[in-house]
Structures are given as C-alpha cells and as structure tokens.
Coordinates of C-alpha atoms in Angstrom, one line a residue:
Chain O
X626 CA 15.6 -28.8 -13.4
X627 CA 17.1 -26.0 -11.7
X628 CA 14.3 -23.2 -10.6
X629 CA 16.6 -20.8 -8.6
X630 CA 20.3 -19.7 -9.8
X631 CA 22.0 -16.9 -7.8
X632 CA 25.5 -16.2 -9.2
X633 CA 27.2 -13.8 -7.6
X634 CA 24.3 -12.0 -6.1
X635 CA 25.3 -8.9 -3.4
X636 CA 23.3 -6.6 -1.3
X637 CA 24.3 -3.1 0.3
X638 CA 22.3 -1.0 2.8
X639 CA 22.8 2.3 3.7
X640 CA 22.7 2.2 7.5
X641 CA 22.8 4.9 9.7
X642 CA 26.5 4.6 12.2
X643 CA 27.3 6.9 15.0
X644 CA 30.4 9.2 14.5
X645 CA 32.7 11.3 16.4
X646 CA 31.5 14.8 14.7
X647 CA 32.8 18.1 15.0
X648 CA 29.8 20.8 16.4
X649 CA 29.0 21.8 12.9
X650 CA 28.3 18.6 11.6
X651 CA 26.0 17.7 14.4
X652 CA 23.6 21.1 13.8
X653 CA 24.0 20.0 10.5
X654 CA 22.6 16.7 10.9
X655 CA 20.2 17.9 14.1
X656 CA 18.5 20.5 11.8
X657 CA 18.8 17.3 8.7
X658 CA 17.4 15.0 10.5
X659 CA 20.2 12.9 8.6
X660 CA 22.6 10.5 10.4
X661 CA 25.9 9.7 9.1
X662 CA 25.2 6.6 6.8
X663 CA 28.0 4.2 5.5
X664 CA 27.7 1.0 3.0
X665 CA 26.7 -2.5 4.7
X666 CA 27.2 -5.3 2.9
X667 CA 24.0 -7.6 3.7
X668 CA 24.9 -10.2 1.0
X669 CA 28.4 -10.7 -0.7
X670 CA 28.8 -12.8 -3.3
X671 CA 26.2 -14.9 -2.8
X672 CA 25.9 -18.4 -5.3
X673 CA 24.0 -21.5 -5.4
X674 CA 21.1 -22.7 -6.7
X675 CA 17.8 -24.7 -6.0
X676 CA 16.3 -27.2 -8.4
X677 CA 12.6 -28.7 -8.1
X678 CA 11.8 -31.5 -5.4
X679 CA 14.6 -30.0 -3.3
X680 CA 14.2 -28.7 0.1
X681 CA 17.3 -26.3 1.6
X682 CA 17.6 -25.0 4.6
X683 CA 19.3 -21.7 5.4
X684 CA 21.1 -21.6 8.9
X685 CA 22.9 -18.4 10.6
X686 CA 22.7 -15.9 13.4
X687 CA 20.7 -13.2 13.5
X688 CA 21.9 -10.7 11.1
X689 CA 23.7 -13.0 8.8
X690 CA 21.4 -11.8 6.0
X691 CA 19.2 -15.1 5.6
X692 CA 16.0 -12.7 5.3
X693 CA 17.6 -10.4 3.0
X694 CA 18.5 -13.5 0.8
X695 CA 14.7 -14.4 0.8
X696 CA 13.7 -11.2 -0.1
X697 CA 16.2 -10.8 -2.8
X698 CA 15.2 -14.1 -4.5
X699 CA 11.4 -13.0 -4.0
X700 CA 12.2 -9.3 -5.7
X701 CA 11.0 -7.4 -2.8
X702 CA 14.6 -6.1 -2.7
X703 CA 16.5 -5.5 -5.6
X704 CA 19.8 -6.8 -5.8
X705 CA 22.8 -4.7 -6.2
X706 CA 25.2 -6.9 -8.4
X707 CA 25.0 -10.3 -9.5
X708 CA 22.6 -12.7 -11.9
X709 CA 19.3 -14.1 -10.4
X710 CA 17.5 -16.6 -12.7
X711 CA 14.3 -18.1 -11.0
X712 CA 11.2 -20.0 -13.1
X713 CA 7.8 -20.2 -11.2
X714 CA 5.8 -18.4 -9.4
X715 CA 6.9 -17.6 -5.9
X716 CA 5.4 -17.2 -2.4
X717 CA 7.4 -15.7 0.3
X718 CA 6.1 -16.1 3.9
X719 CA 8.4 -13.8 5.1
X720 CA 6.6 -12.4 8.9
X721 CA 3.7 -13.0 6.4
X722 CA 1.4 -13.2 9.7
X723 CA 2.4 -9.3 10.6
X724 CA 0.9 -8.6 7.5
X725 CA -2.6 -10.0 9.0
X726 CA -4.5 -7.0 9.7
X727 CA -5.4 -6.5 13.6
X728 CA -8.5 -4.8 13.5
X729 CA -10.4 -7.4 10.6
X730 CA -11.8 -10.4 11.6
X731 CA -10.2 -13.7 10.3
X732 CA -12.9 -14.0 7.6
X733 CA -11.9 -10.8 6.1
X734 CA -7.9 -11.4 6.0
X735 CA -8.0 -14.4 4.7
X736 CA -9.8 -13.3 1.5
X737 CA -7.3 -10.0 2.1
X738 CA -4.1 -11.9 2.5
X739 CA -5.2 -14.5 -0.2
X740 CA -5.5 -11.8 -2.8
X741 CA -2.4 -9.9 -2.0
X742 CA -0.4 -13.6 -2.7
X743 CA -1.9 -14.0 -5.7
X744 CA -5.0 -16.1 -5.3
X745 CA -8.4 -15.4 -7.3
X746 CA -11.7 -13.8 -5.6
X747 CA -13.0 -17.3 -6.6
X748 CA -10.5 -19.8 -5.9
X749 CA -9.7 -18.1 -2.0
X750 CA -14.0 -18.7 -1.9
X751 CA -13.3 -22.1 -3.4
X752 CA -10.7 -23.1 -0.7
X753 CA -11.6 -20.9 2.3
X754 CA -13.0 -23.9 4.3
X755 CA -10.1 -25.8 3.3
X756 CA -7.9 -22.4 4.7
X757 CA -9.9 -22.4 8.0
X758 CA -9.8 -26.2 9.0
X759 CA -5.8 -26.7 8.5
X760 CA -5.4 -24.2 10.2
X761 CA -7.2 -25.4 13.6
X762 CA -9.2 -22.6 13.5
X763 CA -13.1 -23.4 12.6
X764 CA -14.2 -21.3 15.6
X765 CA -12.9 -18.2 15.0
X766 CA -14.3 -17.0 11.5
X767 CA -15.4 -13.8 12.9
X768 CA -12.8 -13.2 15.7
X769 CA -11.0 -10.0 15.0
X770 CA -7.6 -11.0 14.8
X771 CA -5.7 -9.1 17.7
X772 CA -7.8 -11.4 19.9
X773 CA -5.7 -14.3 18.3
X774 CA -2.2 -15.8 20.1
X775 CA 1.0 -15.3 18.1
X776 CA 0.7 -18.8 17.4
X777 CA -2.9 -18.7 15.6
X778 CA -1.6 -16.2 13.4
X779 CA 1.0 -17.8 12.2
X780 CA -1.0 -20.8 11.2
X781 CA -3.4 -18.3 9.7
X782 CA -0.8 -17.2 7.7
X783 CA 0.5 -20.7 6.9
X784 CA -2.2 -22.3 6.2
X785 CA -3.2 -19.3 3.6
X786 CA 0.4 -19.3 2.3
X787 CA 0.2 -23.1 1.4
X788 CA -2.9 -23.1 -0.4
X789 CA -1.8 -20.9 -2.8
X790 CA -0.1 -23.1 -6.0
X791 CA 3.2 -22.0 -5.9
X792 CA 6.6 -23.6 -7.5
X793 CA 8.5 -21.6 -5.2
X794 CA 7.9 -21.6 -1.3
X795 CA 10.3 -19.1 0.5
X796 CA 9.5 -19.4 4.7
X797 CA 11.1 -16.9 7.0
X798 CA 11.3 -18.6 10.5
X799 CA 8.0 -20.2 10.4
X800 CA 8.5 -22.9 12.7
X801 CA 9.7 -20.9 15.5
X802 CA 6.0 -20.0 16.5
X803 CA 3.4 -22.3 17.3
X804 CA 3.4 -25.7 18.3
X805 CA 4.9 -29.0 18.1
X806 CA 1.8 -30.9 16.3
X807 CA 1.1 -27.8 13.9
X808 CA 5.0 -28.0 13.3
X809 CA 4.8 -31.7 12.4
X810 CA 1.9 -31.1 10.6
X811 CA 3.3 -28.1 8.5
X812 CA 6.7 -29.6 7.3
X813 CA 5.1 -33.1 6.5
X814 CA 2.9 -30.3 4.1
X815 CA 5.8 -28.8 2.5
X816 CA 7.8 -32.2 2.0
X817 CA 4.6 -33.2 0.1
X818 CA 4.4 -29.8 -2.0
X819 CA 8.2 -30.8 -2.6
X820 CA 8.2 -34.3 -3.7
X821 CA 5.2 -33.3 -6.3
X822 CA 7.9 -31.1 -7.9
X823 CA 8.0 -27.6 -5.9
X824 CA 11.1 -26.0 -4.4
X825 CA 11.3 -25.3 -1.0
X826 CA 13.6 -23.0 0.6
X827 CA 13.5 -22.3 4.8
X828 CA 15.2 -20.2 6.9
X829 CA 15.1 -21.4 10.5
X830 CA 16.9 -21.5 13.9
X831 CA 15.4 -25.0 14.5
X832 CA 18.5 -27.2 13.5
X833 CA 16.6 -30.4 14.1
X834 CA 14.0 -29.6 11.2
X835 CA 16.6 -28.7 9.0
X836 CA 18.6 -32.1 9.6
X837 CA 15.0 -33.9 9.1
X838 CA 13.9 -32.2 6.2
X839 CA 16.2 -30.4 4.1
X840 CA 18.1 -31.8 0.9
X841 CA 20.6 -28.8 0.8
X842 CA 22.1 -26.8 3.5
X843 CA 23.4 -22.8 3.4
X844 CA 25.0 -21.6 6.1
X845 CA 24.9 -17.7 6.0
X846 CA 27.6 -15.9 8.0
X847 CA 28.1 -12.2 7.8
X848 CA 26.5 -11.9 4.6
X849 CA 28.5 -14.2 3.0
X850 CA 28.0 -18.6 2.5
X851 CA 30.0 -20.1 4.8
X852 CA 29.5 -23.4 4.2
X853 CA 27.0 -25.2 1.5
X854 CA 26.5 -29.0 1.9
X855 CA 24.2 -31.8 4.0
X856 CA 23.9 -32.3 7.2
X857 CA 27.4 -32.2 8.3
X858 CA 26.8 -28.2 7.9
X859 CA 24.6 -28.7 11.1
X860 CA 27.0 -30.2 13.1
X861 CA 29.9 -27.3 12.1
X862 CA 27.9 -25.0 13.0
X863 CA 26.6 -26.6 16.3
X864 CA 30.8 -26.9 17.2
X865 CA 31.2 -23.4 16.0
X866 CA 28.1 -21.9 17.7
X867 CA 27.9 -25.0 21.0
Chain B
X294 CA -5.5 -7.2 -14.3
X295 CA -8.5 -8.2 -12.9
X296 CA -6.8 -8.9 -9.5
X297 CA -5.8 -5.7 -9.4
X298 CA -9.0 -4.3 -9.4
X299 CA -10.5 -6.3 -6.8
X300 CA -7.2 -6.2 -4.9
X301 CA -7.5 -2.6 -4.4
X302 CA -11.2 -2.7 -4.3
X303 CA -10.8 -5.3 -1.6
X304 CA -8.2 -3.0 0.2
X305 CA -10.6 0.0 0.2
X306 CA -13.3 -1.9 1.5
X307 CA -11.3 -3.2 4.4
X308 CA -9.8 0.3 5.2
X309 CA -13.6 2.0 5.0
X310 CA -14.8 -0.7 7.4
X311 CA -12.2 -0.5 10.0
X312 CA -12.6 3.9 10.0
X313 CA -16.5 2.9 10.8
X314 CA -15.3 0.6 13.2
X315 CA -17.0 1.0 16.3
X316 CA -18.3 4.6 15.8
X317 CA -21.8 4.7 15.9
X318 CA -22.7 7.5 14.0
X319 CA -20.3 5.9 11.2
X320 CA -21.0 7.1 7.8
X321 CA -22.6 10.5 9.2
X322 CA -19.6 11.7 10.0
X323 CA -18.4 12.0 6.5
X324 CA -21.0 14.4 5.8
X325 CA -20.1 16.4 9.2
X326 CA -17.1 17.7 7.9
X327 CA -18.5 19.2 4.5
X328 CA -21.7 20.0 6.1
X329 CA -20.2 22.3 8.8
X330 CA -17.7 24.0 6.5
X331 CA -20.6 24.8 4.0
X332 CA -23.0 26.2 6.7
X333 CA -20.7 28.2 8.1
X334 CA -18.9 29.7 5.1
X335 CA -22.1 30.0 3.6
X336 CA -22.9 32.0 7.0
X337 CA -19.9 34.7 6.8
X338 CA -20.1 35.1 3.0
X339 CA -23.2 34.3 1.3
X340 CA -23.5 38.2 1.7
X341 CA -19.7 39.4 1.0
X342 CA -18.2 37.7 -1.4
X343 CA -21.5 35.1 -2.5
X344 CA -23.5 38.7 -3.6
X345 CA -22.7 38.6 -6.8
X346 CA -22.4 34.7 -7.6
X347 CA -26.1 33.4 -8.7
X348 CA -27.1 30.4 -6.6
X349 CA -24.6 31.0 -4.3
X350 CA -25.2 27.6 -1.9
X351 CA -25.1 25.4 -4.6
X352 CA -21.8 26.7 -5.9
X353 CA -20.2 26.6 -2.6
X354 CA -21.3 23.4 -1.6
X355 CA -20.3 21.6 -4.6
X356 CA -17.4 23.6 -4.8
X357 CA -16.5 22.0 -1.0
X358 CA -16.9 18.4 -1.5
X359 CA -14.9 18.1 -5.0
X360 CA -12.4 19.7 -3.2
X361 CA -12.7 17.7 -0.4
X362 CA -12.5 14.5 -2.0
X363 CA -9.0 15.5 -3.6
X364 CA -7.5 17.0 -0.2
X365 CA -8.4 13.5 2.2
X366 CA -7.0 11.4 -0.6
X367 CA -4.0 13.2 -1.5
X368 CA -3.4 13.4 1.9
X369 CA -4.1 10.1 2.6
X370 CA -1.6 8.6 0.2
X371 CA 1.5 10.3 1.7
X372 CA 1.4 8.2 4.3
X373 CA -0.2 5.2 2.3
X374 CA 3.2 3.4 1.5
X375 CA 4.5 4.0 5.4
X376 CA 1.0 2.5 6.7
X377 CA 1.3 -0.7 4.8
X378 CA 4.4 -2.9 6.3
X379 CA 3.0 -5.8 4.1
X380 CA 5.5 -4.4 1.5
X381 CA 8.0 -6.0 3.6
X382 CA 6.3 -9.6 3.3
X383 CA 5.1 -10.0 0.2
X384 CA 5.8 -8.6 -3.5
X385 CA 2.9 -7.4 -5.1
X386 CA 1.9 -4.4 -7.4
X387 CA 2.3 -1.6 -5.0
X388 CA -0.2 0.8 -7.2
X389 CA -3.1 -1.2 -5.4
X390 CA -2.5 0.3 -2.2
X391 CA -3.0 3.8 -3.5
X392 CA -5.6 3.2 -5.9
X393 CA -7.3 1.3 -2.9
X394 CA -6.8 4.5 -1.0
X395 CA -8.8 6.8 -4.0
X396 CA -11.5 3.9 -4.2
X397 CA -11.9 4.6 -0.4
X398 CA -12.2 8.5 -0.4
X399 CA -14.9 7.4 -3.6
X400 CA -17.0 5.8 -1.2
X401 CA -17.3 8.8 1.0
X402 CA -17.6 11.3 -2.0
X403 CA -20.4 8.9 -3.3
X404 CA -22.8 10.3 0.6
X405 CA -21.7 13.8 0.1
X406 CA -22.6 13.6 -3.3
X407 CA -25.8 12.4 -2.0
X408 CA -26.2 15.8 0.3
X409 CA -25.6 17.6 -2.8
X410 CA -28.5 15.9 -4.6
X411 CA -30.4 16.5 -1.6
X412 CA -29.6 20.1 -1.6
X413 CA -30.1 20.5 -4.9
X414 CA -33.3 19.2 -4.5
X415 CA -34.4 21.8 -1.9
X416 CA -33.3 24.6 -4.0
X417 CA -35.2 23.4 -7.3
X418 CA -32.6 23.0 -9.4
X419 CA -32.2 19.2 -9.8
X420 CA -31.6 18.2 -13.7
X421 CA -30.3 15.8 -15.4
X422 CA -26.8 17.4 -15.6
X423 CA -25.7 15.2 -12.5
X424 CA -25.3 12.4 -14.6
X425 CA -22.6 14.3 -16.6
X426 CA -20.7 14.4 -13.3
X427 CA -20.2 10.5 -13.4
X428 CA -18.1 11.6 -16.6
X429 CA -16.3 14.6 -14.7
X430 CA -16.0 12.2 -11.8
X431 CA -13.9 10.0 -13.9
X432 CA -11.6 12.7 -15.0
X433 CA -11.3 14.0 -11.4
X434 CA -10.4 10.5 -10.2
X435 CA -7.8 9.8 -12.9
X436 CA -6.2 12.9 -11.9
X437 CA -6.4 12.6 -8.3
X438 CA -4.5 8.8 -8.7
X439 CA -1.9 10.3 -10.4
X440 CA -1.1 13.1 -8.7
X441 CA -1.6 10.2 -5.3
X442 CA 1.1 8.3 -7.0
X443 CA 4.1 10.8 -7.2
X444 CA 3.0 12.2 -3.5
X445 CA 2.7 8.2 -2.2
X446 CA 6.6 7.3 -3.8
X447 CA 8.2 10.5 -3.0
X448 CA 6.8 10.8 0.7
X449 CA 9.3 7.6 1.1
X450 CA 12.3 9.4 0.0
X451 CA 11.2 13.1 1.7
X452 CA 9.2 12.0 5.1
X453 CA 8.7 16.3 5.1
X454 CA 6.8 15.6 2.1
X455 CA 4.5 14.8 4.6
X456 CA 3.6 18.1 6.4
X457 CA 4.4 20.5 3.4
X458 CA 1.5 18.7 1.6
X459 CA -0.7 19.6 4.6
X460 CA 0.1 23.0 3.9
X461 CA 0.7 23.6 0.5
X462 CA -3.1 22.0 0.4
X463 CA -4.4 24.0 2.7
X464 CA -3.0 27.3 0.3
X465 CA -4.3 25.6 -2.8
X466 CA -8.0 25.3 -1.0
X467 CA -7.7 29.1 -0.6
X468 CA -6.5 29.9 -3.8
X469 CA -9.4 28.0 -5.5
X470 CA -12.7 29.8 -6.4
X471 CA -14.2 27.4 -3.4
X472 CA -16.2 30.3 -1.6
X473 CA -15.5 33.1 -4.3
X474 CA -15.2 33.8 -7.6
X475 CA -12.2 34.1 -9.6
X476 CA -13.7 36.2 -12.5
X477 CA -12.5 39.7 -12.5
X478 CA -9.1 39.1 -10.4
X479 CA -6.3 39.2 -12.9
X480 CA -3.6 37.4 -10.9
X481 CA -5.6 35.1 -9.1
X482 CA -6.9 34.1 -12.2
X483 CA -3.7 33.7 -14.6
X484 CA -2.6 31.6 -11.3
X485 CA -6.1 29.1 -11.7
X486 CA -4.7 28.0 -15.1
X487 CA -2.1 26.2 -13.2
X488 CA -4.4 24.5 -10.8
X489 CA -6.1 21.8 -12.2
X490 CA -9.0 21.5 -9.6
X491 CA -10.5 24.8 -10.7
X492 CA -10.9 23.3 -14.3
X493 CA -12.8 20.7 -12.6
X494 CA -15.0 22.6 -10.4
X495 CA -15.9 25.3 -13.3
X496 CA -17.0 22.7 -15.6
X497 CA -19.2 20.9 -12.8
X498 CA -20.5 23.8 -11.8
X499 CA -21.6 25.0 -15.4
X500 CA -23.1 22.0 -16.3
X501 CA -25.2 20.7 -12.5
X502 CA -25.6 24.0 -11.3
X503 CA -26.3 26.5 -13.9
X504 CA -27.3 23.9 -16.6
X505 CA -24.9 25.7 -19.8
X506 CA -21.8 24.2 -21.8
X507 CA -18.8 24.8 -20.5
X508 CA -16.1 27.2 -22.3
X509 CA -14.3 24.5 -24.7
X510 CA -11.1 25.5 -23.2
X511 CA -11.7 24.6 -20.0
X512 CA -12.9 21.0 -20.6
X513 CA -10.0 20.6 -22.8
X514 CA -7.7 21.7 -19.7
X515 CA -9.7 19.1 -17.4
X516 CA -8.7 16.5 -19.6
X517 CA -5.2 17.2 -20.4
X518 CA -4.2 17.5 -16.8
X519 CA -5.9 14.5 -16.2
X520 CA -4.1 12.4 -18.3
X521 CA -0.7 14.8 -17.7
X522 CA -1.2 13.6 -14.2
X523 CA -1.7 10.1 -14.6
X524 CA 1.3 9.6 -17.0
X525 CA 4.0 11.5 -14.6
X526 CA 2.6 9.1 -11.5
X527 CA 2.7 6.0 -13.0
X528 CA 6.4 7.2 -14.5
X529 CA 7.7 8.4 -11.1
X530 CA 5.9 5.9 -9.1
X531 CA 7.2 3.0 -11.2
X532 CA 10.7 4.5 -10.9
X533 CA 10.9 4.5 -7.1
X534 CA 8.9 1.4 -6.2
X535 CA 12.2 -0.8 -6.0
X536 CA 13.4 0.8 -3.0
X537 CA 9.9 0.9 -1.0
X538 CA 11.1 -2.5 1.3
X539 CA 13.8 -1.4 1.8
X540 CA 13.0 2.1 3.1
X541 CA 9.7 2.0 5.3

C-alpha cells in the first residue's frame, strides 16, 4: 500500500540576492528595509512515492532541499505546484530537539513536546517512564534542559518522537548527533516501527546507515532527484562527491 | 479539541513559570505595575479630573487592570509567532500559541483581580456584582483572542506591526475613560463607540462598582464586538497560517 505519493511536487522561496543598484534604489530599499528578492526553486519537480514497511533514505548536500522535501510532505510548508497524497498520521522530527525549551526542566518538555506531536495528557503520563529510560536519561527528570549536551537532547527528542504511534516517521539528520550505541539503538527502533507496517523516511549525511537500512534511496541535487534507486545510488554519489 | 485546550493551557503554564523564574518576588510583581499606576494617577487626579466621578478609586483601578490585561496580551502576541521556532519542526494548530499567550495574561489578571476585591473590600462596596464579571470576563477574553489573532499573523508579514502596536496602544489607553470620564465630551465620545474596550469597562463598572444595569446598548455593543472580533481573527489568521514556516 502506498502511504506517500508526490507527483510533481515544486517549491519556490523568495530569497533575498544582492544587486548592483542605482542610489535611488538603495534609499529606497535602506528606508524599506526590503532587499531585492528573486524566485528560488527549492524543489522542482519532485516524484516518488513511499509505501508501508519501507525505509528511504534521502542523500544530498547541504542545500539540496532534502528538509524542504520533509517539510513539504509534513504540510509545514505548502507546496507550490504538484499533487501530494499521504494516509496516516505523520511525525516529523525535523531539529525537533531545538524545539525543546531551554529554560524547562526535562519533566516539563516532555509532557510539552509530547502534546505539541500529538500525544494525549494521559497517554504522555502513561509512557513518560518509558520516554525517560530509552532515552538514557533517568537522572535528569528535573535538570533544566540547557544544562543537557547536544547529544541528550536529541535523544530527548527521539525518544519522545518515537513513542508517539505514528504511520509516518519523517527524521531530519538525526543520527548526526549523539552516539554510536544510541545510533544503533535508534535505527534498530525505526526498522522495528517499519517492519510492523510504518513508513520511514530519513534524511542523513551518514551514507553507511542509509546503505544498512534503507529500502529506497533519493538522491536530492539542486532541488531536483538526481538519482532514485538502491544502494548503488550511494556509491554514485560517493564517486561524484569522493 | 480537547488537545487544544490543554495544549495551550499547557503552553501558558510553561511561559508563566519560566517569567517567575528565578525572581523572588514572582507573582508580586504583577500587581507592581497596576498598583503603582493606580496610586499615582489616583495621586494627580483624584482632585482634577476624579471630582466629579463618584467612587473615584474604584473606577480607576478597575478601569487600569481591564485595560491592562488587553494591552500585555495584545502586545504579547505580536511577537508570539516570531518567539516560537517550533513552527519550523512540527505542524500543529498554530491558534494554541496565541490562545496560550491570552490563558497566560488570565493568570495575572486573576491577582489583580484579587487587589481589586481587596480594594473593594476596604472601600465597603463589595457585592455580589463581581460574579457578573466572570461573564464580562468571557466576553473580554473572546475579544482580546481575536483581535491577538489578526495582530499575531499579520506581525509576520509587517515586522513594523510590531512597534506601531506599541504606540497606537499606548493612544488607545489615553483615549479611554481610564482616569476620566467620557460623559459630556462630544468627540471623545462619538470616538468611544469605536473602541470596544470602553464598552467593556462601562458595563463592569456599572454593575461591580455602582451596583445598576447597564444601558442595553452598551452590553449589546460588548457583545457584538466580541464576536466581530473573534470571526475576523480566526478568518485572517487561518488565511495567513500557511506561510508562518516559511517566514519566521
């Protein structure tokens, strides 16, 4: 069963671009505040799709739109042209562990962070110890969180992101942050959620996960797919990219 | 539904403990702000402009902290959709973030409410009339969420909404009958019909304060800009919640 179709799917910004202007212009845009601005294409023509059970991995370089992609499929953005058919609910962990909130203590974002993906009051209380002992972090209930490594937080975040029941698990560069155990530990997790029917879909710059792990593999260039395939996309791009 | 209430709720409580975070004097300093601008307002005009307004300190005061509940939150929410980067991460309903920000400027109303009470006590003139203002209070908050939503979505599209609201407030604070009264000023007057807060202060006032039924016309005028309110926020904040992640 297929749970994510893109056909077609495109994605403009208006970014701001540096121009040779005339003095007028430039009081004009001093006293505007505005910049020049021109259309960037962040996503062209984008199509595949992701059926349950199946784990794809998105590979680029920076800038090649592979959070953009995420955040179309997970309607933060909207897309600009294009079809986007998706069933199930969907969790995006996209920098999900800046979201944390400094200044609260760990007890306090989790229940937070849990409600604002889509978990109950109830079911967060039901599964808070659960939530606190994946992610390592049974000491720390009432630590503010600025006091926690980068690495803490993103199992925080993880471990809260995974506990919700979602069909749909988007992960922005997860694995690039803490380490090698909770890494292990984290993708066995997600090959689990997959193989009991959820689709998977991870953007990362860790090409040895991807060849482990992933069913299906997009790589993003410019905006546009370069190449869509198996693990034989890893190895173009390593040749491409040494 | 239901998580959007305690969502927001959940938002407002985390917000009110971290401005009480590490201050000692925490919620007293809610109550500093009010208490100071009463006092000394009640100083320079209880004599000038108070003379001929019966129980002058009571309709000052309560006059201050219904204002001062809609200036910090509509104030607040301009900068409620910058503050929140979480917008970026995740996609949920982005009304809880302002409605978390009202539920939070609730909380502080709720202890100057309390000094009113207290005040009112002192001067003899508690009745059972403050219990009507739980009723008021729901109109006042309706309105106050709606006018937070069109200020919240715009301020993304106009960052100057920013610091004309700071101003244009501070004119509307002067041109309500706060520390005066508007009764015998033609233009001042005509102008009041526009301003929804000095339906909502009149009708307090009549009913705590001088314990008589408000002119019909003027509840009805509460209400319909409450409502009026709510509709065009939700419209124009539904409209221009698209963009939000991609803007901020």
């Amino acid at each position: 069963m297929e749970r994510i179709i893109l056909d077609n799917v495109s994605k403009k910004f208006w970014i701001g671009v540096k121009k040779n202007q005339n003095s007028l212009q430039q009081i004009i845009s001093l006293i505007s505040g505005r910049e020049p601005k021109k259309n960037f294409f962040a996503l062209k023509e984008v199509s595949f799709s992701v059926h349950e059970k199946e784990i794809v991995g998105i590979i680029g370089k920076n800038g090649s739109g592979k959070s953009t992609l995420m955040r179309i499929i997970s309607k933060i953005y909207k897309k600009d042209s294009g079809k986007i058919f998706s069933q199930g609910k969907i969790l995006p962990m996209i920098g999900l562990y800046l979201a944390l909130n400094p200044r609260l203590t760990m007890k306090d974002n989790i229940f937070l962070t849990g409600l604002l993906v889509g978990m109950s009051q109830n079911e967060i209380k039901m599964k808070y110890k659960s939530i606190v002992e994946y992610a390592g972090l049974g000491n720390f209930e009432n630590t503010k969180i600025y006091q926690f490594s980068e690495g803490m937080k993103q199992r925080l975040a993880f471990s809260i992101a995974i506990h919700t029941d979602s069909d749909i698990y988007l992960l922005d560069e997860v694995f690039e942050v803490g380490d090698e155990d909770f890494k292990k530990k984290s993708a066995e997790t997600l090959r689990r959620k997959a193989e009991k029917g959820a689709s998977i879909i991870f953007v990362t710059h860790d090409l040895e996960m991807i060849k482990k792990y992933c069913n299906k593999i997009i790589w993003l260039e410019k905006g546009k797919i370069k190449k869509i395939g198996g693990k034989e996309v890893v190895e173009e791009y390593k040749k491409q990219n040494g | 539904m239901s998580n959007f209430w305690s969502l927001s709720y959940q938002l407002a409580k985390a917000e009110f403990k971290l401005r009480n975070e590490g201050s000692y004097l925490g919620i007293l300093w809610y109550l500093l702000n009010p208490l100071l601008t009463f006092l000394l307002l009640l100083l320079i005009f209880e004599d000038r402009l108070g003379k001929g307004i019966p129980k002058y300190p009571l309709y000052l005061l309560l006059g201050i902290i219904m204002f001062n509940f809609f200036q910090q939150a509509t104030q607040e929410s301009v900068r409620v959709i910058w503050r929140n980067s979480v917008i970026k991460s995740l996609n949920f309903p982005k009304e809880t973030l302002v409605m978390s920000n009202v539920l939070k400027i609730i909380f502080s109303h709720a202890f100057e409410l309390l000094l009113f009470i207290f005040v009112l006590i002192i001067y003899g003139n508690f009745n059972s009339g403050i219990l009507i203002y739980l009723i008021i209070l729901f109109f006042l908050f309706i309105f106050v969420y709606g006018f937070s939503l069109m200020l919240a979505s715009l301020s993304v599209y106009f960052v100057d909404l920013n610091n004309i609201w700071t101003f244009v407030s501070r004119l509307v604070w002067l041109g309500t009958p706060i520390f005066y009264a508007v009764e015998g000023q033609t233009r001042l007057g005509i102008l009041n019909l526009f301003n929804p807060m000095y339906y909502f202060i009149t009708v307090s006032r009549d009913i705590i304060i001088y314990s008589r039924i408000p002119e019909m016309w003027v509840v009805l005028g509460m209400m319909i800009y409450s409502f009026l309110f709510l509709i065009a926020g939700m419209f124009i904040f539904n409209k221009l919640k698209y963009k939000f992640a991609e803007l901020i």
